[in-house]
Coordinates of C-alpha atoms in Angstrom, one line a residue:
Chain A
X1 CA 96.7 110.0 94.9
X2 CA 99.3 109.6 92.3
X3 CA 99.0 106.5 90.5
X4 CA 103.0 106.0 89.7
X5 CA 104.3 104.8 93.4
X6 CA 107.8 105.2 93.6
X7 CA 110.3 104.3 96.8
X8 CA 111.9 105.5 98.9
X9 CA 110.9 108.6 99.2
X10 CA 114.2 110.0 100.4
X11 CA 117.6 108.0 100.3
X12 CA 120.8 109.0 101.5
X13 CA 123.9 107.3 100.6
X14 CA 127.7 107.6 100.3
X15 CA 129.4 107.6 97.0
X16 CA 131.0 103.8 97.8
X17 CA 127.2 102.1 98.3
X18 CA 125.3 100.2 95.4
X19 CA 121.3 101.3 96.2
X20 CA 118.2 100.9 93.7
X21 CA 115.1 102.8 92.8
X22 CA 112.0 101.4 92.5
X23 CA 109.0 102.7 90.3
X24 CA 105.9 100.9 90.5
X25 CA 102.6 101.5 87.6
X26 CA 99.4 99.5 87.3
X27 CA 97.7 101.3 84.5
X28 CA 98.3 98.9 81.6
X29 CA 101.0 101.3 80.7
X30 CA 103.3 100.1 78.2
X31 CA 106.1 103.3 78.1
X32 CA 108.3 104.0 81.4
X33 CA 110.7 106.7 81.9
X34 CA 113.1 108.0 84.3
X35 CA 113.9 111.5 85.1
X36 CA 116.3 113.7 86.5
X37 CA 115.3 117.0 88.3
X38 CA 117.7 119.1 89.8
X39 CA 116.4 122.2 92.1
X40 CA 114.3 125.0 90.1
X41 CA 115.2 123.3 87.2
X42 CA 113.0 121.2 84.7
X43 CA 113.0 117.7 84.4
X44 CA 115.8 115.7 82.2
X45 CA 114.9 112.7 80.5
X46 CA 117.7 109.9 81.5
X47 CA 115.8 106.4 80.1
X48 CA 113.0 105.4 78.1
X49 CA 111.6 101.8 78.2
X50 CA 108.8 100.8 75.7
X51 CA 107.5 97.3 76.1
X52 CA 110.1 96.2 78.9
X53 CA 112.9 97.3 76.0
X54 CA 115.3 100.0 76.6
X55 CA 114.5 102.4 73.7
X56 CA 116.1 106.2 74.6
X57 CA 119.7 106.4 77.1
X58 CA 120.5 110.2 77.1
X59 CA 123.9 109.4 77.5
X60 CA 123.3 108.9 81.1
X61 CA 126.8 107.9 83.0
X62 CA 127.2 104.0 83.6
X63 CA 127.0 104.7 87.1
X64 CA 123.0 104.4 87.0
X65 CA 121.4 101.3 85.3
X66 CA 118.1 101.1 84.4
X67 CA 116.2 98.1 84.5
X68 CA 112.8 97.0 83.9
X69 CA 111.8 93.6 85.1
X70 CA 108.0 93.4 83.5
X71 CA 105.7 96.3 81.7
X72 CA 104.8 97.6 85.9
X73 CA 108.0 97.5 87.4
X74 CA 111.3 99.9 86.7
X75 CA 114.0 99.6 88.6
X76 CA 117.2 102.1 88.6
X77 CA 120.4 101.0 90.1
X78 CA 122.6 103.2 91.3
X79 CA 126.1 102.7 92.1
X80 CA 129.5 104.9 92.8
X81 CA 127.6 108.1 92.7
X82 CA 129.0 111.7 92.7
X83 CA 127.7 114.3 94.9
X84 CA 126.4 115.8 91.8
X85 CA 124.1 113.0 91.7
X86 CA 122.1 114.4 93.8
X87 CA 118.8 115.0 93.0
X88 CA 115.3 114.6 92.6
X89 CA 114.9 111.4 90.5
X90 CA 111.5 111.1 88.6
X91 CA 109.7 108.1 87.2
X92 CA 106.7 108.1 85.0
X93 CA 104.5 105.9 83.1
X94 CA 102.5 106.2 79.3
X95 CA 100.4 104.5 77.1
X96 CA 103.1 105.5 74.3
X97 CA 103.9 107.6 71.4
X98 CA 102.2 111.2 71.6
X99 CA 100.2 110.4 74.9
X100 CA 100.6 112.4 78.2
X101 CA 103.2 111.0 80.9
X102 CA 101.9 110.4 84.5
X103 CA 104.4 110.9 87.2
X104 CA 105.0 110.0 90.3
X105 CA 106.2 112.0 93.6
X106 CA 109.7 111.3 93.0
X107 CA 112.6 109.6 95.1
X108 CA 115.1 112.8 96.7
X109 CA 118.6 111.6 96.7
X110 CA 121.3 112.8 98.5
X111 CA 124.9 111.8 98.0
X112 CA 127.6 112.4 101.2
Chain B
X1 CA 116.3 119.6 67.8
X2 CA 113.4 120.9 69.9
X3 CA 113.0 123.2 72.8
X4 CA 110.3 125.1 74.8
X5 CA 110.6 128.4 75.8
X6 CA 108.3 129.7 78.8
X7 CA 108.5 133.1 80.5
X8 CA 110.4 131.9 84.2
X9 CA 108.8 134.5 86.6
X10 CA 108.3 134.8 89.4
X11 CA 104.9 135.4 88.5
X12 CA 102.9 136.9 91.3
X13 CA 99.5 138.2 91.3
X14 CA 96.7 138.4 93.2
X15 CA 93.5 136.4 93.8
X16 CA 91.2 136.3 91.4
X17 CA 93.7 137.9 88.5
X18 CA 94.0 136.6 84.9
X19 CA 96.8 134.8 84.3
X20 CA 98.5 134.4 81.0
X21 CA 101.5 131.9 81.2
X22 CA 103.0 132.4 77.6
X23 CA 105.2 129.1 75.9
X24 CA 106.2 128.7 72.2
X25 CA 107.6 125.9 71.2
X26 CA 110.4 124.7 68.1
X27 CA 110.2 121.2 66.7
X28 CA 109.7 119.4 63.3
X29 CA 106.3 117.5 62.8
X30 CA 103.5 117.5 64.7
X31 CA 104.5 117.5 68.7
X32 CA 101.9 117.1 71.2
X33 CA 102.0 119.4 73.9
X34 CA 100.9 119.2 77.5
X35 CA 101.1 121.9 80.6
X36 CA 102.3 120.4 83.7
X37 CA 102.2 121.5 87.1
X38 CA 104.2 120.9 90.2
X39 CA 103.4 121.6 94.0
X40 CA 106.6 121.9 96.6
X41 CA 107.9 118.4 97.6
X42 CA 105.6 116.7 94.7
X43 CA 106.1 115.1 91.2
X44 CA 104.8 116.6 88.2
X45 CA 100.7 116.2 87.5
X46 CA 99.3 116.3 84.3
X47 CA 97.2 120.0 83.7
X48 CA 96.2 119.4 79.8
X49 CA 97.3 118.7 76.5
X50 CA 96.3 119.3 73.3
X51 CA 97.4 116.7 70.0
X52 CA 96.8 118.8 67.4
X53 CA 96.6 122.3 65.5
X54 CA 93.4 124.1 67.3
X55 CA 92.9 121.7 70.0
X56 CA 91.7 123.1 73.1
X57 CA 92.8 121.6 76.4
X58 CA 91.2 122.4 79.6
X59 CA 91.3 121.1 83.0
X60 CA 90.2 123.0 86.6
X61 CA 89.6 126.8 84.8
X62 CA 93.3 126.5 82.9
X63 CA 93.3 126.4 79.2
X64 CA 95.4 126.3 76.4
X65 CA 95.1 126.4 72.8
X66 CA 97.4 124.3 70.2
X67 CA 98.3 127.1 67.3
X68 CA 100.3 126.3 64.8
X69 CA 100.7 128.9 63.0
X70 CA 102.6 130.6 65.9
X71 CA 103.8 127.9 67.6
X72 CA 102.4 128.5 70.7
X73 CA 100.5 126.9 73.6
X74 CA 100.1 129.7 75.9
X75 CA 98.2 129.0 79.6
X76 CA 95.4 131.0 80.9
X77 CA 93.0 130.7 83.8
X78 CA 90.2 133.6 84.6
X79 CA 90.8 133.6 88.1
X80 CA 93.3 132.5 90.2
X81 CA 93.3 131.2 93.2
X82 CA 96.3 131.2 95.9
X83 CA 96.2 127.4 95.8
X84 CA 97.4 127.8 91.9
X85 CA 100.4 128.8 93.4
X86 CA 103.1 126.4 92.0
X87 CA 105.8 125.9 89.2
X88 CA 104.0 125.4 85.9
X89 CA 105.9 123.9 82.9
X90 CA 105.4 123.5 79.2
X91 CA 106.2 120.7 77.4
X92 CA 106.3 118.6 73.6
X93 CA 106.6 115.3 73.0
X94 CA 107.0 113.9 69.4
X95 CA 108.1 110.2 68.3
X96 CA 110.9 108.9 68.7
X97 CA 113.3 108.4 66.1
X98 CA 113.1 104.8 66.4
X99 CA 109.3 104.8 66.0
X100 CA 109.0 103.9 70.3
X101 CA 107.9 106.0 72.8
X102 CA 109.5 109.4 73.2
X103 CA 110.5 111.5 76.0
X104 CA 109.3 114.9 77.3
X105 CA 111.1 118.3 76.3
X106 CA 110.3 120.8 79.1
X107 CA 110.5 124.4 79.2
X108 CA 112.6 126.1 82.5
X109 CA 109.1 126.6 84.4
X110 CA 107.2 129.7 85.5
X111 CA 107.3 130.3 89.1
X112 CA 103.4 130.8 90.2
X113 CA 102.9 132.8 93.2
X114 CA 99.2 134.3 93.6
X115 CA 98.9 136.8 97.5
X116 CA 95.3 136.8 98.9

C-alpha cells in the first residue's frame, strides 16, 4: 500500500471546468512535490513545497495552482486546461534535501 | 545543469537472466541517486539509493553501486523474475539552489520485459 494517497484516481474534464487535485501524506514529511508524467516518458517536476512554502515552480503555466494547506495536504487546482494537459499527474512526499521521494499512484487526467 | 542518461530498451530477457541496467549521470556536487521502478497503471516506488561515493544500495536482489569516479549508478539483479517486468528509471537529486528541498532529475526509463 502506498503511503502517498492521492484522488481521484481518474478525472475527466472539459477545458472550461475549474477541478482540484488532492494529495494526501501522513509520514511527518516536510517536502511535497507535484509531477507531471506523460506516456513512456519520465516524470517532470512541476512544484516543490518545503515546509507548507512554495520553494521550486518549473515555469509551470498559470493554468495549474499549487496549493498546500498544512505539511499533509497538497492541493493542485486546475483550471482552463488544454488537451495537452493531459496526463498522468504525480504527487510525492520527503523528509527533504538528499532523501528519497515516495509517491503515490497518481491521478490520470483527461482533457475533452 | 544535470541529466541522467539510461539505456531505454526494450530490455527483454528471460527468467532467471542477469540483468545489467546501465545509467551515468552529469551534475555538480554530490547528488544522491535512487532507482525507481514503476508497474503499468501505478506510481513510481522507491528501489534504492545510495548518498555517497561507494555506497551500495540494495533492495529485493537489485543493486547498485554509487561510483564516482565514473559517474555511474548502474542496476543489476542475479536473476530475474517475470514479475521484474516494468519501467525502471534512474534518478539524482541534489539541493536546491535556495538551500530547500529539491526535485528529482530522471532518466527516459528502461523498458523491462523478462519471457518465462
Amino acid at each position: 500500500d502506498t503511503e502517498v494517497t492521492q484522488t481521484p484516481k481518474h478525472l475527466v474534464m472539459g477545458m472550461t471546468n475549474k477541478k482540484s487535485l488532492k494529495c494526501e501524506q501522513h509520514m511527518g514529511h516536510r517536502a511535497m512535490y507535484w509531477y507531471k508524467q506523460k506516456a513512456k516518458k519520465p516524470p517532470e517536476l512541476m512544484f516543490v513545497y518545503s515546509y507548507e512554502k512554495l520553494s521550486i515552480n518549473e515555469s509551470v503555466p498559470s493554468r495549474f495552482s499549487p496549493e498546500c494547506p498544512n505539511s499533509s495536504l497538497l492541493n493542485l487546482h486546475l483550471h482552463a486546461l488544454q488537451p495537452e494537459d493531459s496526463a498522468l499527474y504525480l504527487c510525492a512526499s520527503s523528509q527533504g534535501m538528499g532523501q528519497p521521494q515516495h509517491f503515490g499512484d497518481g491521478t490520470r487526467l483527461s482533457i475533452l | 545543469g544535470d541529466s541522467v542518461t539510461q539505456m531505454e530498451g526494450p530490455v527483454t530477457l528471460s527468467e532467471e537472466a542477469f540483468l545489467t541496467i546501465n545509467c551515468t549521470y552529469t551534475a555538480t556536487g554530490y547528488p544522491s541517486l535512487f532507482w525507481y521502478v514503476q508497474y503499468p497503471g501505478e506510481g513510481l516506488q522507491l528501489l534504492l539509493k545510495a548518498t555517497k561515493a561507494d555506497d551500495k544500495g540494495s533492495n529485493k536482489g537489485f543493486e547498485a553501486t554509487y561510483r564516482k569516479e565514473t559517474t555511474s549508478f548502474h542496476l543489476e539483479k542475479g536473476s530475474v523474475q517475470v514479475s521484474d517486468s516494468a519501467v525502471y528509471f534512474c534518478a539524482l537529486t541534489r539541493p536546491h539552489s535556495g538551500g530547500g528541498a529539491d526535485g528529482l532529475t530522471f532518466g527516459k526509463g528502461t523498458h523491462l520485459i523478462i519471457q518465462p
